[in-house]
XYZ file of N, CA and C in Angstrom:
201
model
N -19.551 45.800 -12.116
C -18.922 44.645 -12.746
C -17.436 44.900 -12.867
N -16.697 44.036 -12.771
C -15.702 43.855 -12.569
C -14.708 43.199 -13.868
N -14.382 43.513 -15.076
C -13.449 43.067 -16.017
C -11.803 42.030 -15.745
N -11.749 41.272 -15.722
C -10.836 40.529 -15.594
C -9.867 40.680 -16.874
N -8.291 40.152 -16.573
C -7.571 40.222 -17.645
C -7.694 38.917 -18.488
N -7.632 38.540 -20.056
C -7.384 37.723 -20.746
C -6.495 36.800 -20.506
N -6.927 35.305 -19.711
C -6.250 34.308 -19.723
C -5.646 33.603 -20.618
N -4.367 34.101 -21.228
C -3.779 34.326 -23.093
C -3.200 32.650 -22.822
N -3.172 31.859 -21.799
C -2.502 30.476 -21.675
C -4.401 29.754 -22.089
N -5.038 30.272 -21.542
C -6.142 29.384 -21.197
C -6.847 29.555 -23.276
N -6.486 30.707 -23.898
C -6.785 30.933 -25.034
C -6.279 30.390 -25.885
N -4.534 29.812 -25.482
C -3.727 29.616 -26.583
C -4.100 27.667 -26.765
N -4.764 27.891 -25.562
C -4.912 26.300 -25.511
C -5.964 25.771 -26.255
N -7.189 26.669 -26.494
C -8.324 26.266 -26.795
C -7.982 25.569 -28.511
N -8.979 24.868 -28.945
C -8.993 24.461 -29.981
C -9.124 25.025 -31.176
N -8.360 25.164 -32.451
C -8.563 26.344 -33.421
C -9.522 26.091 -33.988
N -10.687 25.180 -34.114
C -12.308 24.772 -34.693
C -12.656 23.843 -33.626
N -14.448 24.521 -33.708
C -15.395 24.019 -32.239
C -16.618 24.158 -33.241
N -17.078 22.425 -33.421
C -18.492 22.653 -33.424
C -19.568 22.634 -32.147
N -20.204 23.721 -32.313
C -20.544 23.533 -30.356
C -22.273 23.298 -31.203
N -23.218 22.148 -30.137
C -24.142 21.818 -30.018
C -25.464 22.211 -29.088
N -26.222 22.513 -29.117
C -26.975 23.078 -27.748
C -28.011 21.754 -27.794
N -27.857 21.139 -26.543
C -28.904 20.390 -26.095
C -30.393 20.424 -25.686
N -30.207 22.493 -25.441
C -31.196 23.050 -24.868
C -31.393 24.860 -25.297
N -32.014 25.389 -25.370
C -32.209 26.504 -25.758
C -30.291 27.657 -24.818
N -29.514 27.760 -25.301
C -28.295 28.456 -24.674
C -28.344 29.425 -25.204
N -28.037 30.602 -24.525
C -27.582 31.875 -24.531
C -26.097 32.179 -25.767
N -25.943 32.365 -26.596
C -24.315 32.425 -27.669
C -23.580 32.771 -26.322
N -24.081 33.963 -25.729
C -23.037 34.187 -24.481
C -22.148 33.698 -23.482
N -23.164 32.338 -23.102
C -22.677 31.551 -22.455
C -21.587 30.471 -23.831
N -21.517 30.333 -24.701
C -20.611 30.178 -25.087
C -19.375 30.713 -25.540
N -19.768 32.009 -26.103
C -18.860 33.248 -25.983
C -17.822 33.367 -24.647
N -18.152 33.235 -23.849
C -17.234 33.197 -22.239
C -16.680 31.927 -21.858
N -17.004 30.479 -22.822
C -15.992 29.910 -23.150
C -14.853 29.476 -23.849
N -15.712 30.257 -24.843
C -14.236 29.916 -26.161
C -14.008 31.555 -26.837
N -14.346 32.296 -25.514
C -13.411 33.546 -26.133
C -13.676 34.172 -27.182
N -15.272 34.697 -27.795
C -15.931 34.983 -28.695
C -16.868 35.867 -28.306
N -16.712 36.721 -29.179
C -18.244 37.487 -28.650
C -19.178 37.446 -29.743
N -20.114 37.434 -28.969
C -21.578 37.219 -29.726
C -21.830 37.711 -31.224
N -21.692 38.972 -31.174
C -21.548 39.167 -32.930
C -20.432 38.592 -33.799
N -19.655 38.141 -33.385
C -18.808 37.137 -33.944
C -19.173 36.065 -34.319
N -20.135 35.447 -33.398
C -20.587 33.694 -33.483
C -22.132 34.089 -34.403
N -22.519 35.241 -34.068
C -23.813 35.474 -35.223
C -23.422 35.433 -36.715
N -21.830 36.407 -36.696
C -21.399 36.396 -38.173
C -21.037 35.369 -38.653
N -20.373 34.405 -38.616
C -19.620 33.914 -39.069
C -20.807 32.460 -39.325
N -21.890 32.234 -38.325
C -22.430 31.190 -38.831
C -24.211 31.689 -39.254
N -24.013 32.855 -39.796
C -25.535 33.592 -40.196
C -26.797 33.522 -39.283
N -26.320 33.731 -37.965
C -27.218 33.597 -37.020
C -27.939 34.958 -36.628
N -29.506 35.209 -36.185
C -30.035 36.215 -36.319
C -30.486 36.489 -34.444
N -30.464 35.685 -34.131
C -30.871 35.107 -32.657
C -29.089 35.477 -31.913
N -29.725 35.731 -30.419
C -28.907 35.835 -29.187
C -28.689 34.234 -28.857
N -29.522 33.196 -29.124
C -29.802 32.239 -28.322
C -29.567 30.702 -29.526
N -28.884 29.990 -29.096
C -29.043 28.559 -30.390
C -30.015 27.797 -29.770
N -30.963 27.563 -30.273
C -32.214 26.836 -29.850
C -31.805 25.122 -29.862
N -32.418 24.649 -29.359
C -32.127 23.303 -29.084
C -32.078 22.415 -30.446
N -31.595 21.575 -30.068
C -31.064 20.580 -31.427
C -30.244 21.629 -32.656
N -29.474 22.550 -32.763
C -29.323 23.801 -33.541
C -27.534 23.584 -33.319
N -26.682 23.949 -34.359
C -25.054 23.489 -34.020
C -24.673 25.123 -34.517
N -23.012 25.352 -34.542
C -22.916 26.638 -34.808
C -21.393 25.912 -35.084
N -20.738 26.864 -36.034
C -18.773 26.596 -36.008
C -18.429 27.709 -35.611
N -17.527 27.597 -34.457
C -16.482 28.124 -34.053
C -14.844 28.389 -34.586
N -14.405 29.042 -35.338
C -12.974 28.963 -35.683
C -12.093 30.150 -34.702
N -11.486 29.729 -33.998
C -10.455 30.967 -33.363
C -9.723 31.812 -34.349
N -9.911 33.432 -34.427
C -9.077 33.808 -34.759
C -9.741 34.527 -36.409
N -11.158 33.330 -36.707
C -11.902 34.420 -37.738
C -12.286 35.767 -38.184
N -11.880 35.690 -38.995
C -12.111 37.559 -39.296
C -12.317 37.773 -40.537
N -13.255 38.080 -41.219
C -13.627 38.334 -42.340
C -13.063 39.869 -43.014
């Protein structure tokens, strides 16, 4: 695998709060690799125990959270 550098234009752009929705059982990961989060991040911050947001299931995103 191959690590790429941090697209810091494509980051600065993103939105500073994301409520993200799953229509369908999603991976956090696959959202994590869009808004620049990693998974124990999106578990902490919205008390999630699961890898995965099950369908009909929402989560908040804030850039930049840190407890």
């Amino acid at each position: 695998a191959q690590c790429k550098p941090l697209d810091t234009a494509k980051f600065a752009s993103l939105p500073g709060m994301v409520v993200c929705f799953a229509d369908h059982d999603t991976p956090l990961w696959d959202f994590g690799k869009r808004y620049y989060m990693p998974v124990a991040e999106m578990k902490r911050l919205n008390n999630l125990t699961s890898d995965t947001l099950k369908a009909g299931e929402s989560m908040l995103l804030v850039k930049g959270a840190r407890e």
